[in-house]
PDB file of C-alpha atoms (C1' of nucleotides) in Angstrom:
ATOM      1  CA  MET A   1       3.803  -2.913 -14.845  1.00 43.00           C
ATOM      2  CA  SER A   2       1.266  -4.642 -16.552  1.00 43.00           C
ATOM      3  CA  ALA A   3       2.095  -6.183 -20.038  1.00 44.00           C
ATOM      4  CA  THR A   4      -1.078  -6.990 -21.368  1.00 47.00           C
ATOM      5  CA  ALA A   5      -3.227  -4.509 -23.281  1.00 47.00           C
ATOM      6  CA  ARG A   6      -7.444  -3.821 -22.504  1.00 44.00           C
ATOM      7  CA  SER A   7      -8.310  -3.536 -26.088  1.00 48.00           C
ATOM      8  CA  SER A   8     -12.142  -2.039 -24.658  1.00 66.00           C
ATOM      9  CA  SER A   9     -11.231  -1.185 -20.346  1.00 82.00           C
ATOM     10  CA  GLU A  10     -12.903   2.161 -19.833  1.00 94.00           C
ATOM     11  CA  ILE A  11     -11.231   4.004 -17.675  1.00 97.00           C
ATOM     12  CA  ILE A  12     -11.965   7.835 -15.583  1.00 98.00           C
ATOM     13  CA  GLU A  13      -9.733   9.922 -14.333  1.00 97.00           C
ATOM     14  CA  ILE A  14     -11.313  12.595 -12.396  1.00 97.00           C
ATOM     15  CA  GLY A  15      -7.693  14.814 -10.624  1.00 97.00           C
ATOM     16  CA  PRO A  16      -6.323  11.717  -9.163  1.00 97.00           C
ATOM     17  CA  LEU A  17      -8.428   8.999  -9.189  1.00 98.00           C
ATOM     18  CA  LEU A  18      -8.933   6.187 -11.664  1.00 98.00           C
ATOM     19  CA  ILE A  19     -12.189   4.687 -11.685  1.00 98.00           C
ATOM     20  CA  ILE A  20     -11.702   1.109 -14.030  1.00 97.00           C
ATOM     21  CA  PRO A  21     -15.037  -0.762 -14.243  1.00 97.00           C
ATOM     22  CA  ASP A  22     -14.373  -3.338 -15.884  1.00 95.00           C
ATOM     23  CA  GLU A  23     -11.652  -3.545 -13.188  1.00 95.00           C
ATOM     24  CA  HIS A  24     -14.192  -3.155 -10.654  1.00 96.00           C
ATOM     25  CA  LEU A  25     -11.804  -1.292  -8.924  1.00 96.00           C
ATOM     26  CA  ALA A  26     -10.691   2.364  -8.406  1.00 98.00           C
ATOM     27  CA  ARG A  27      -7.382   3.426  -8.257  1.00 97.00           C
ATOM     28  CA  ALA A  28      -6.323   6.678  -6.204  1.00 96.00           C
ATOM     29  CA  ASP A  29      -2.725   7.195  -7.199  1.00 91.00           C
ATOM     30  CA  GLY A  30      -1.532   3.704  -8.808  1.00 88.00           C
ATOM     31  CA  ARG A  31      -2.721   2.420  -5.158  1.00 94.00           C
ATOM     32  CA  VAL A  32      -5.737   0.299  -4.962  1.00 96.00           C
ATOM     33  CA  LEU A  33      -9.396   1.725  -3.476  1.00 97.00           C
ATOM     34  CA  VAL A  34     -10.963  -0.930  -2.000  1.00 97.00           C
ATOM     35  CA  LEU A  35     -14.646  -0.403  -2.466  1.00 98.00           C
ATOM     36  CA  SER A  36     -17.978  -2.575  -2.203  1.00 98.00           C
ATOM     37  CA  ILE A  37     -20.043  -3.396  -5.933  1.00 97.00           C
ATOM     38  CA  ARG A  38     -22.383  -0.606  -4.964  1.00 98.00           C
ATOM     39  CA  GLU A  39     -19.684   2.310  -3.985  1.00 98.00           C
ATOM     40  CA  LEU A  40     -18.006   1.984  -7.464  1.00 98.00           C
ATOM     41  CA  ARG A  41     -20.629   1.158  -9.274  1.00 98.00           C
ATOM     42  CA  LEU A  42     -22.378   4.754  -7.871  1.00 98.00           C
ATOM     43  CA  LEU A  43     -18.460   6.214  -8.404  1.00 98.00           C
ATOM     44  CA  THR A  44     -18.860   5.374 -11.580  1.00 98.00           C
ATOM     45  CA  GLU A  45     -21.625   6.520 -12.650  1.00 98.00           C
ATOM     46  CA  LEU A  46     -20.773  10.290 -10.844  1.00 98.00           C
ATOM     47  CA  GLY A  47     -17.449   9.150 -13.083  1.00 98.00           C
ATOM     48  CA  ARG A  48     -19.425   9.148 -15.829  1.00 98.00           C
ATOM     49  CA  ARG A  49     -21.163  12.068 -16.280  1.00 98.00           C
ATOM     50  CA  ALA A  50     -18.590  14.075 -14.408  1.00 98.00           C
ATOM     51  CA  ASP A  51     -19.221  17.717 -13.259  1.00 97.00           C
ATOM     52  CA  ARG A  52     -22.603  17.649 -14.360  1.00 98.00           C
ATOM     53  CA  ILE A  53     -25.134  17.465 -11.094  1.00 98.00           C
ATOM     54  CA  MET A  54     -27.082  14.773 -11.376  1.00 98.00           C
ATOM     55  CA  PRO A  55     -30.200  13.921  -9.117  1.00 98.00           C
ATOM     56  CA  ARG A  56     -30.774  11.601  -6.588  1.00 97.00           C
ATOM     57  CA  GLU A  57     -33.185  10.120  -8.445  1.00 97.00           C
ATOM     58  CA  GLU A  58     -31.362   9.220 -11.649  1.00 98.00           C
ATOM     59  CA  LEU A  59     -28.324   7.969  -9.568  1.00 98.00           C
ATOM     60  CA  PHE A  60     -30.073   5.728  -7.564  1.00 98.00           C
ATOM     61  CA  ARG A  61     -31.919   4.178 -10.932  1.00 98.00           C
ATOM     62  CA  LEU A  62     -28.761   3.668 -13.066  1.00 98.00           C
ATOM     63  CA  VAL A  63     -26.854   2.721 -10.378  1.00 98.00           C
ATOM     64  CA  TRP A  64     -30.003   0.519  -8.011  1.00 98.00           C
ATOM     65  CA  GLY A  65     -32.360  -0.810 -11.424  1.00 97.00           C
ATOM     66  CA  ARG A  66     -35.241  -0.275  -9.968  1.00 97.00           C
ATOM     67  CA  GLU A  67     -36.671   3.551  -9.185  1.00 97.00           C
ATOM     68  CA  MET A  68     -36.236   5.605  -6.145  1.00 97.00           C
ATOM     69  CA  ARG A  69     -38.803   5.439  -3.480  1.00 95.00           C
ATOM     70  CA  SER A  70     -38.698   9.389  -1.741  1.00 92.00           C
ATOM     71  CA  GLY A  71     -37.454   9.569   1.247  1.00 94.00           C
ATOM     72  CA  ASP A  72     -35.203   6.455   1.254  1.00 97.00           C
ATOM     73  CA  ARG A  73     -31.378   7.617   1.509  1.00 98.00           C
ATOM     74  CA  SER A  74     -29.215   5.303  -0.054  1.00 98.00           C
ATOM     75  CA  VAL A  75     -27.992   7.391  -2.294  1.00 98.00           C
ATOM     76  CA  ASP A  76     -26.704   9.782   0.304  1.00 98.00           C
ATOM     77  CA  VAL A  77     -25.631   7.020   2.743  1.00 98.00           C
ATOM     78  CA  TYR A  78     -23.395   5.529  -0.480  1.00 98.00           C
ATOM     79  CA  VAL A  79     -22.307   9.465  -1.253  1.00 98.00           C
ATOM     80  CA  ARG A  80     -21.508   9.357   2.763  1.00 98.00           C
ATOM     81  CA  LYS A  81     -19.032   5.589   2.593  1.00 98.00           C
ATOM     82  CA  LEU A  82     -18.146   7.335  -1.040  1.00 98.00           C
ATOM     83  CA  ARG A  83     -16.667  10.692   0.887  1.00 98.00           C
ATOM     84  CA  VAL A  84     -14.494   8.432   3.571  1.00 98.00           C
ATOM     85  CA  LYS A  85     -13.160   6.581   1.964  1.00 98.00           C
ATOM     86  CA  LEU A  86     -11.773   9.074  -1.157  1.00 98.00           C
ATOM     87  CA  GLU A  87     -10.744  11.548   1.424  1.00 97.00           C
ATOM     88  CA  ASP A  88      -9.238   8.808   3.183  1.00 95.00           C
ATOM     89  CA  ALA A  89      -7.126   7.443  -0.069  1.00 96.00           C
ATOM     90  CA  LEU A  90      -6.514  11.007  -1.172  1.00 97.00           C
ATOM     91  CA  PRO A  91      -6.504  14.002   2.135  1.00 95.00           C
ATOM     92  CA  GLY A  92      -7.378  16.726   0.560  1.00 94.00           C
ATOM     93  CA  TRP A  93      -9.567  16.675  -2.514  1.00 97.00           C
ATOM     94  CA  ARG A  94     -13.060  16.469  -2.565  1.00 97.00           C
ATOM     95  CA  PHE A  95     -15.117  15.251  -4.897  1.00 98.00           C
ATOM     96  CA  ILE A  96     -18.517  14.052  -4.899  1.00 98.00           C
ATOM     97  CA  HIS A  97     -21.053  18.496  -4.083  1.00 98.00           C
ATOM     98  CA  THR A  98     -23.553  19.040  -3.035  1.00 98.00           C
ATOM     99  CA  HIS A  99     -26.044  20.560  -4.695  1.00 98.00           C
ATOM    100  CA  PHE A 100     -28.799  21.577  -2.133  1.00 97.00           C
ATOM    101  CA  GLY A 101     -32.539  20.827  -3.558  1.00 96.00           C
ATOM    102  CA  PHE A 102     -31.164  19.542  -6.925  1.00 97.00           C
ATOM    103  CA  GLY A 103     -28.101  16.272  -5.999  1.00 98.00           C
ATOM    104  CA  TYR A 104     -24.926  15.527  -6.108  1.00 98.00           C
ATOM    105  CA  ARG A 105     -21.651  16.263  -8.526  1.00 98.00           C
ATOM    106  CA  LEU A 106     -18.663  14.524  -8.996  1.00 98.00           C
ATOM    107  CA  ALA A 107     -15.435  17.054  -9.792  1.00 98.00           C
ATOM    108  CA  ALA A 108     -11.401  16.792  -8.083  1.00 98.00           C
ATOM    109  CA  GLU A 109     -11.525  19.898  -5.986  1.00 97.00           C
ATOM    110  CA  ARG A 110      -8.705  20.504  -4.115  1.00 93.00           C
ATOM    111  CA  SER A 111     -10.246  20.883   0.040  1.00 83.00           C
ATOM    112  CA  GLY A 112      -9.058  23.799   2.823  1.00 66.00           C
ATOM    113  CA  ARG A 113      -8.276  26.715   0.791  1.00 52.00           C
ATOM    114  CA  SER A 114      -9.417  27.925  -2.440  1.00 47.00           C
ATOM    115  CA  GLN A 115      -8.342  25.988  -5.452  1.00 41.00           C
ATOM    116  CA  LEU A 116      -6.194  28.922  -6.229  1.00 42.00           C
ATOM    117  CA  ASP A 117      -3.829  27.808  -3.283  1.00 40.00           C
ATOM    118  CA  ASN A 118      -1.892  24.840  -5.461  1.00 39.00           C
ATOM    119  CA  THR A 119      -0.520  24.546  -1.036  1.00 38.00           C
ATOM    120  CA  ALA A 120      -0.157  20.776  -0.302  1.00 39.00           C
ATOM    121  CA  ALA A 121      -2.815  20.232   2.538  1.00 38.00           C
ATOM    122  CA  THR A 122      -0.966  19.363   4.713  1.00 36.00           C
ATOM    123  CA  THR A 123      -0.853  14.946   5.069  1.00 34.00           C
ATOM    124  CA  GLU A 124      -1.846  14.297   9.304  1.00 30.00           C
TER     125      GLU A 124
ATOM    126  CA  MET B   1       8.278 -28.070 -22.963  1.00 43.00           C
ATOM    127  CA  SER B   2      11.864 -30.076 -22.001  1.00 40.00           C
ATOM    128  CA  ALA B   3      14.141 -29.830 -19.363  1.00 41.00           C
ATOM    129  CA  THR B   4      16.313 -28.226 -20.704  1.00 42.00           C
ATOM    130  CA  ALA B   5      17.397 -24.873 -20.119  1.00 44.00           C
ATOM    131  CA  ARG B   6      14.784 -22.531 -21.444  1.00 42.00           C
ATOM    132  CA  SER B   7      15.007 -19.475 -22.592  1.00 44.00           C
ATOM    133  CA  SER B   8      12.383 -17.852 -21.797  1.00 64.00           C
ATOM    134  CA  SER B   9      12.200 -18.519 -18.728  1.00 79.00           C
ATOM    135  CA  GLU B  10       8.520 -16.479 -16.780  1.00 91.00           C
ATOM    136  CA  ILE B  11       9.863 -14.794 -14.025  1.00 95.00           C
ATOM    137  CA  ILE B  12       7.313 -12.701 -11.804  1.00 97.00           C
ATOM    138  CA  GLU B  13       7.941  -9.795  -9.230  1.00 96.00           C
ATOM    139  CA  ILE B  14       5.628  -9.517  -6.407  1.00 97.00           C
ATOM    140  CA  GLY B  15       7.833  -7.472  -3.617  1.00 96.00           C
ATOM    141  CA  PRO B  16       9.595  -9.583  -2.263  1.00 96.00           C
ATOM    142  CA  LEU B  17       8.293 -12.573  -3.916  1.00 97.00           C
ATOM    143  CA  LEU B  18       9.651 -13.955  -6.495  1.00 96.00           C
ATOM    144  CA  ILE B  19       7.471 -16.863  -8.906  1.00 97.00           C
ATOM    145  CA  ILE B  20       9.251 -18.904 -11.617  1.00 95.00           C
ATOM    146  CA  PRO B  21       6.579 -21.243 -12.971  1.00 94.00           C
ATOM    147  CA  ASP B  22       9.233 -22.918 -15.103  1.00 92.00           C
ATOM    148  CA  GLU B  23      10.797 -24.131 -12.004  1.00 91.00           C
ATOM    149  CA  HIS B  24       7.939 -25.153 -11.016  1.00 91.00           C
ATOM    150  CA  LEU B  25       9.076 -22.171  -7.302  1.00 93.00           C
ATOM    151  CA  ALA B  26       8.544 -19.355  -6.236  1.00 96.00           C
ATOM    152  CA  ARG B  27      11.865 -18.154  -3.475  1.00 95.00           C
ATOM    153  CA  ALA B  28      11.209 -15.500  -0.601  1.00 94.00           C
ATOM    154  CA  ASP B  29      13.678 -13.291  -0.251  1.00 87.00           C
ATOM    155  CA  GLY B  30      16.030 -15.999  -2.486  1.00 84.00           C
ATOM    156  CA  ARG B  31      14.077 -18.845   0.290  1.00 91.00           C
ATOM    157  CA  VAL B  32      13.271 -21.577  -1.761  1.00 94.00           C
ATOM    158  CA  LEU B  33       8.831 -21.588  -1.217  1.00 94.00           C
ATOM    159  CA  VAL B  34       7.288 -25.580  -0.979  1.00 94.00           C
ATOM    160  CA  LEU B  35       4.400 -25.017  -2.132  1.00 96.00           C
ATOM    161  CA  SER B  36       2.079 -27.893  -3.800  1.00 97.00           C
ATOM    162  CA  ILE B  37       1.477 -27.901  -7.434  1.00 96.00           C
ATOM    163  CA  ARG B  38      -1.972 -26.441  -7.227  1.00 97.00           C
ATOM    164  CA  GLU B  39      -0.638 -24.114  -4.683  1.00 98.00           C
ATOM    165  CA  LEU B  40       2.042 -22.741  -7.360  1.00 98.00           C
ATOM    166  CA  ARG B  41      -0.730 -22.304 -10.225  1.00 98.00           C
ATOM    167  CA  LEU B  42      -2.678 -21.089  -8.152  1.00 98.00           C
ATOM    168  CA  LEU B  43       0.160 -17.658  -7.322  1.00 98.00           C
ATOM    169  CA  THR B  44       1.402 -18.286 -10.450  1.00 98.00           C
ATOM    170  CA  GLU B  45      -2.020 -18.106 -12.188  1.00 98.00           C
ATOM    171  CA  LEU B  46      -2.300 -14.774  -9.116  1.00 98.00           C
ATOM    172  CA  GLY B  47       0.865 -13.429 -10.135  1.00 98.00           C
ATOM    173  CA  ARG B  48       0.049 -13.705 -14.648  1.00 97.00           C
ATOM    174  CA  ARG B  49      -2.843 -10.713 -13.240  1.00 97.00           C
ATOM    175  CA  ALA B  50      -0.794  -8.616 -10.470  1.00 97.00           C
ATOM    176  CA  ASP B  51      -2.666  -6.161  -8.860  1.00 97.00           C
ATOM    177  CA  ARG B  52      -5.783  -7.140 -10.817  1.00 97.00           C
ATOM    178  CA  ILE B  53      -8.911  -8.460 -10.106  1.00 98.00           C
ATOM    179  CA  MET B  54      -9.801 -11.883 -10.153  1.00 98.00           C
ATOM    180  CA  PRO B  55     -12.159 -13.906 -10.588  1.00 98.00           C
ATOM    181  CA  ARG B  56     -12.986 -17.250  -8.411  1.00 98.00           C
ATOM    182  CA  GLU B  57     -14.196 -18.579 -11.769  1.00 97.00           C
ATOM    183  CA  GLU B  58     -11.760 -17.660 -13.091  1.00 98.00           C
ATOM    184  CA  LEU B  59      -8.872 -18.585 -11.242  1.00 98.00           C
ATOM    185  CA  PHE B  60     -10.080 -21.852 -11.161  1.00 98.00           C
ATOM    186  CA  ARG B  61     -10.560 -22.500 -14.249  1.00 98.00           C
ATOM    187  CA  LEU B  62      -7.159 -21.693 -15.148  1.00 98.00           C
ATOM    188  CA  VAL B  63      -6.191 -23.549 -11.938  1.00 98.00           C
ATOM    189  CA  TRP B  64      -8.418 -27.056 -12.304  1.00 98.00           C
ATOM    190  CA  GLY B  65      -8.352 -26.403 -15.960  1.00 97.00           C
ATOM    191  CA  ARG B  66     -12.405 -26.709 -16.141  1.00 96.00           C
ATOM    192  CA  GLU B  67     -15.383 -25.347 -15.272  1.00 96.00           C
ATOM    193  CA  MET B  68     -16.392 -23.878 -11.104  1.00 97.00           C
ATOM    194  CA  ARG B  69     -19.341 -24.966  -9.536  1.00 95.00           C
ATOM    195  CA  SER B  70     -21.248 -23.073  -7.556  1.00 92.00           C
ATOM    196  CA  GLY B  71     -20.507 -23.602  -4.356  1.00 93.00           C
ATOM    197  CA  ASP B  72     -17.318 -24.717  -5.063  1.00 97.00           C
ATOM    198  CA  ARG B  73     -15.107 -23.708  -2.597  1.00 98.00           C
ATOM    199  CA  SER B  74     -11.465 -25.290  -3.980  1.00 98.00           C
ATOM    200  CA  VAL B  75     -10.127 -21.501  -4.896  1.00 98.00           C
ATOM    201  CA  ASP B  76     -10.721 -20.326  -0.884  1.00 98.00           C
ATOM    202  CA  VAL B  77      -9.472 -23.240   0.811  1.00 98.00           C
ATOM    203  CA  TYR B  78      -5.931 -23.424  -1.579  1.00 98.00           C
ATOM    204  CA  VAL B  79      -6.009 -18.751  -1.178  1.00 98.00           C
ATOM    205  CA  ARG B  80      -5.783 -20.013   2.641  1.00 98.00           C
ATOM    206  CA  LYS B  81      -3.129 -22.488   1.898  1.00 98.00           C
ATOM    207  CA  LEU B  82      -1.248 -19.840   0.512  1.00 98.00           C
ATOM    208  CA  ARG B  83      -1.380 -17.512   3.150  1.00 98.00           C
ATOM    209  CA  VAL B  84      -0.130 -19.359   5.899  1.00 97.00           C
ATOM    210  CA  LYS B  85       3.023 -20.052   3.997  1.00 97.00           C
ATOM    211  CA  LEU B  86       3.075 -16.859   2.908  1.00 97.00           C
ATOM    212  CA  GLU B  87       2.536 -15.253   5.742  1.00 96.00           C
ATOM    213  CA  ASP B  88       5.179 -17.631   7.076  1.00 94.00           C
ATOM    214  CA  ALA B  89       7.880 -17.358   4.407  1.00 95.00           C
ATOM    215  CA  LEU B  90       7.589 -13.397   4.826  1.00 96.00           C
ATOM    216  CA  PRO B  91       5.804 -11.953   8.224  1.00 94.00           C
ATOM    217  CA  GLY B  92       4.606  -8.535   7.740  1.00 94.00           C
ATOM    218  CA  TRP B  93       4.022  -8.502   4.289  1.00 96.00           C
ATOM    219  CA  ARG B  94       0.676  -9.294   2.092  1.00 97.00           C
ATOM    220  CA  PHE B  95       0.593 -10.587  -0.943  1.00 98.00           C
ATOM    221  CA  ILE B  96      -3.914 -11.890  -1.278  1.00 98.00           C
ATOM    222  CA  HIS B  97      -6.835  -9.595  -0.642  1.00 98.00           C
ATOM    223  CA  THR B  98      -9.536 -10.261  -1.408  1.00 98.00           C
ATOM    224  CA  HIS B  99     -12.806  -8.257  -2.855  1.00 98.00           C
ATOM    225  CA  PHE B 100     -15.048  -8.986  -1.317  1.00 98.00           C
ATOM    226  CA  GLY B 101     -18.106  -9.694  -3.721  1.00 96.00           C
ATOM    227  CA  PHE B 102     -15.282 -10.310  -6.874  1.00 97.00           C
ATOM    228  CA  GLY B 103     -12.407 -12.298  -5.943  1.00 98.00           C
ATOM    229  CA  TYR B 104      -9.056 -12.304  -4.967  1.00 98.00           C
ATOM    230  CA  ARG B 105      -5.924  -9.661  -5.740  1.00 98.00           C
ATOM    231  CA  LEU B 106      -2.605 -10.596  -5.340  1.00 98.00           C
ATOM    232  CA  ALA B 107       0.426  -7.302  -4.425  1.00 98.00           C
ATOM    233  CA  ALA B 108       2.796  -6.977  -2.352  1.00 97.00           C
ATOM    234  CA  GLU B 109       1.525  -5.141   0.436  1.00 96.00           C
ATOM    235  CA  ARG B 110       3.275  -4.466   3.903  1.00 92.00           C
ATOM    236  CA  SER B 111       0.445  -6.722   7.020  1.00 82.00           C
ATOM    237  CA  GLY B 112      -0.153  -3.777  10.289  1.00 66.00           C
ATOM    238  CA  ARG B 113      -0.541  -0.439   8.448  1.00 49.00           C
ATOM    239  CA  SER B 114      -2.680   1.236   6.559  1.00 44.00           C
ATOM    240  CA  GLN B 115      -3.485  -0.008   2.085  1.00 42.00           C
ATOM    241  CA  LEU B 116      -2.334   3.342   1.725  1.00 41.00           C
ATOM    242  CA  ASP B 117       0.826   3.065   2.270  1.00 40.00           C
ATOM    243  CA  ASN B 118       1.414   0.891  -0.187  1.00 42.00           C
ATOM    244  CA  THR B 119       3.143   1.900  -3.257  1.00 41.00           C
ATOM    245  CA  ALA B 120       1.712   0.156  -5.646  1.00 40.00           C
ATOM    246  CA  ALA B 121       3.224  -3.250  -6.429  1.00 38.00           C
ATOM    247  CA  THR B 122       5.296  -2.399  -9.144  1.00 38.00           C
ATOM    248  CA  THR B 123       8.876  -3.904  -8.348  1.00 35.00           C
ATOM    249  CA  GLU B 124      10.241  -0.848  -6.369  1.00 33.00           C
TER     250      GLU B 124
ATOM    251  C1'  DT C   1     -34.003  35.147  12.627  1.00 54.55           C
ATOM    252  C1'  DC C   2     -37.170  31.299  12.287  1.00 54.55           C
ATOM    253  C1'  DG C   3     -39.332  28.443   9.979  1.00 54.55           C
ATOM    254  C1'  DA C   4     -39.884  23.820   7.260  1.00 54.55           C
ATOM    255  C1'  DG C   5     -37.468  20.820   4.411  1.00 54.55           C
ATOM    256  C1'  DT C   6     -32.786  18.790   3.307  1.00 54.55           C
ATOM    257  C1'  DC C   7     -28.575  16.741   3.850  1.00 54.55           C
ATOM    258  C1'  DG C   8     -25.252  14.514   7.196  1.00 54.55           C
ATOM    259  C1'  DT C   9     -24.023  11.208   9.776  1.00 54.55           C
ATOM    260  C1'  DG C  10     -23.593   6.782  12.957  1.00 54.55           C
ATOM    261  C1'  DA C  11     -25.467   2.666  14.253  1.00 54.55           C
ATOM    262  C1'  DC C  12     -27.688  -1.911  13.748  1.00 54.55           C
ATOM    263  C1'  DG C  13     -30.370  -6.621  12.124  1.00 54.55           C
ATOM    264  C1'  DA C  14     -30.354  -9.238   8.566  1.00 54.55           C
ATOM    265  C1'  DG C  15     -28.437 -12.221   5.195  1.00 54.55           C
ATOM    266  C1'  DG C  16     -24.786 -13.641   2.583  1.00 54.55           C
ATOM    267  C1'  DA C  17     -19.598 -13.984   1.396  1.00 54.55           C
ATOM    268  C1'  DT C  18     -15.688 -15.598   3.258  1.00 54.55           C
ATOM    269  C1'  DG C  19     -12.228 -17.694   6.945  1.00 54.55           C
ATOM    270  C1'  DT C  20     -10.816 -21.013   8.985  1.00 54.55           C
ATOM    271  C1'  DG C  21      -9.773 -25.795  11.049  1.00 54.55           C
ATOM    272  C1'  DA C  22     -10.735 -30.528  10.002  1.00 54.55           C
ATOM    273  C1'  DA C  23     -10.937 -35.372   7.653  1.00 54.55           C
ATOM    274  C1'  DG C  24     -11.660 -38.663   4.315  1.00 54.55           C
ATOM    275  C1'  DA C  25     -10.364 -39.934  -0.140  1.00 54.55           C
ATOM    276  C1'  DA C  26      -7.370 -39.393  -3.854  1.00 54.55           C
ATOM    277  C1'  DG C  27      -2.257 -40.330  -5.367  1.00 54.55           C
ATOM    278  C1'  DC C  28       2.879 -41.515  -5.066  1.00 54.55           C
ATOM    279  C1'  DT C  29       6.688 -43.436  -3.649  1.00 54.55           C
ATOM    280  C1'  DG C  30       9.092 -47.011  -1.957  1.00 54.55           C
TER     281       DG C  30
ATOM    282  C1'  DC D   1       0.975 -52.498   0.835  1.00 54.55           C
ATOM    283  C1'  DA D   2       2.386 -49.154   3.894  1.00 54.55           C
ATOM    284  C1'  DG D   3       3.875 -44.506   5.176  1.00 54.55           C
ATOM    285  C1'  DC D   4       3.609 -39.998   4.017  1.00 54.55           C
ATOM    286  C1'  DT D   5       1.880 -36.060   1.018  1.00 54.55           C
ATOM    287  C1'  DT D   6      -1.697 -33.786  -1.754  1.00 54.55           C
ATOM    288  C1'  DC D   7      -6.442 -32.824  -2.450  1.00 54.55           C
ATOM    289  C1'  DT D   8     -11.511 -32.523  -1.815  1.00 54.55           C
ATOM    290  C1'  DT D   9     -14.924 -31.441   0.521  1.00 54.55           C
ATOM    291  C1'  DC D  10     -17.580 -30.556   4.239  1.00 54.55           C
ATOM    292  C1'  DA D  11     -19.360 -27.603   8.914  1.00 54.55           C
ATOM    293  C1'  DC D  12     -18.901 -23.965  11.643  1.00 54.55           C
ATOM    294  C1'  DA D  13     -17.069 -18.797  13.001  1.00 54.55           C
ATOM    295  C1'  DT D  14     -16.838 -15.061  11.093  1.00 54.55           C
ATOM    296  C1'  DC D  15     -16.266 -10.599   8.174  1.00 54.55           C
ATOM    297  C1'  DC D  16     -19.382  -7.844   4.998  1.00 54.55           C
ATOM    298  C1'  DT D  17     -22.361  -5.685   2.443  1.00 54.55           C
ATOM    299  C1'  DC D  18     -26.574  -3.678   1.878  1.00 54.55           C
ATOM    300  C1'  DG D  19     -30.731  -1.051   2.912  1.00 54.55           C
ATOM    301  C1'  DT D  20     -32.820   1.052   6.432  1.00 54.55           C
ATOM    302  C1'  DC D  21     -33.393   3.968  10.696  1.00 54.55           C
ATOM    303  C1'  DA D  22     -33.165   8.066  13.719  1.00 54.55           C
ATOM    304  C1'  DC D  23     -31.509  12.091  15.753  1.00 54.55           C
ATOM    305  C1'  DG D  24     -28.694  15.942  15.019  1.00 54.55           C
ATOM    306  C1'  DA D  25     -26.902  20.370  11.801  1.00 54.55           C
ATOM    307  C1'  DC D  26     -27.395  22.775   7.642  1.00 54.55           C
ATOM    308  C1'  DT D  27     -30.480  25.006   3.819  1.00 54.55           C
ATOM    309  C1'  DC D  28     -32.451  28.297   2.263  1.00 54.55           C
ATOM    310  C1'  DG D  29     -36.394  31.823   1.252  1.00 54.55           C
ATOM    311  C1'  DA D  30     -40.169  33.808   3.865  1.00 54.55           C
TER     312       DA D  30
END
DNA sequence: TCGAGTCGTGACGAGGATGTGAAGAAGCTG
DNA sequence: CAGCTTCTTCACATCCTCGTCACGACTCGA
């Protein structure tokens, strides 16, 4: 493994998902997740406020650095892109949850059955 | 350093690839990889930080020993040369991965298959 | 149930970043 | 100096990201 230990490296852990903003990457079970700049920043800002519902306007401000114009769907589109890559990397898990009329919330939950069902989802 | 046997011979192992900076060579399944000085140094610096994304500017600084002029494509060109030789020596493997907008990352992954199959290039 | 608003999703084009082959310069060896 | 290898730079090709749109599915209150 890496012999060099980073002192101030921020690491956000969301279930099996690891977000390491300083290294410009996220990991799923150790595997590197290939994300674009916007995708990683959005995931990071969501991760920093895990379990909290984040309004689109605030996410946009955090990631894009400016005010969101009404009707702008950028956040939705990037949430979609993240969902695809996360589902691809960690099938059986759901991370980005929609709160209708409010925004999005990041949290690791198993998809398919109830959270009580611990049976591993069939991996294709 | 001297030409005598060194006690601290650094050996970097990236899957089936072995980098031995002190001996100015790399090995693929035992076979010696013929690399030029720049190629070996670039591979070494990447290997020393395996599985981490290295920005071009930093790679250039480490290998060339001076600041990179903006627009300089030297790193890209040498990444290409390394890729060709590595593919030649170890077909079916991919080592140098591009992270768009960030830089390059060295890790042993089997090509052809999804990145998800990769078992994070640690020592097996 | 119905309608208005909200969200999911695929696609597209522009612009920028990276891949790639080649040519000439520079260095090395005998 | 001749012949070879390596280094640097360039131009063109290709790929990727981003922002946006359109359309359909969904949600919730009336």
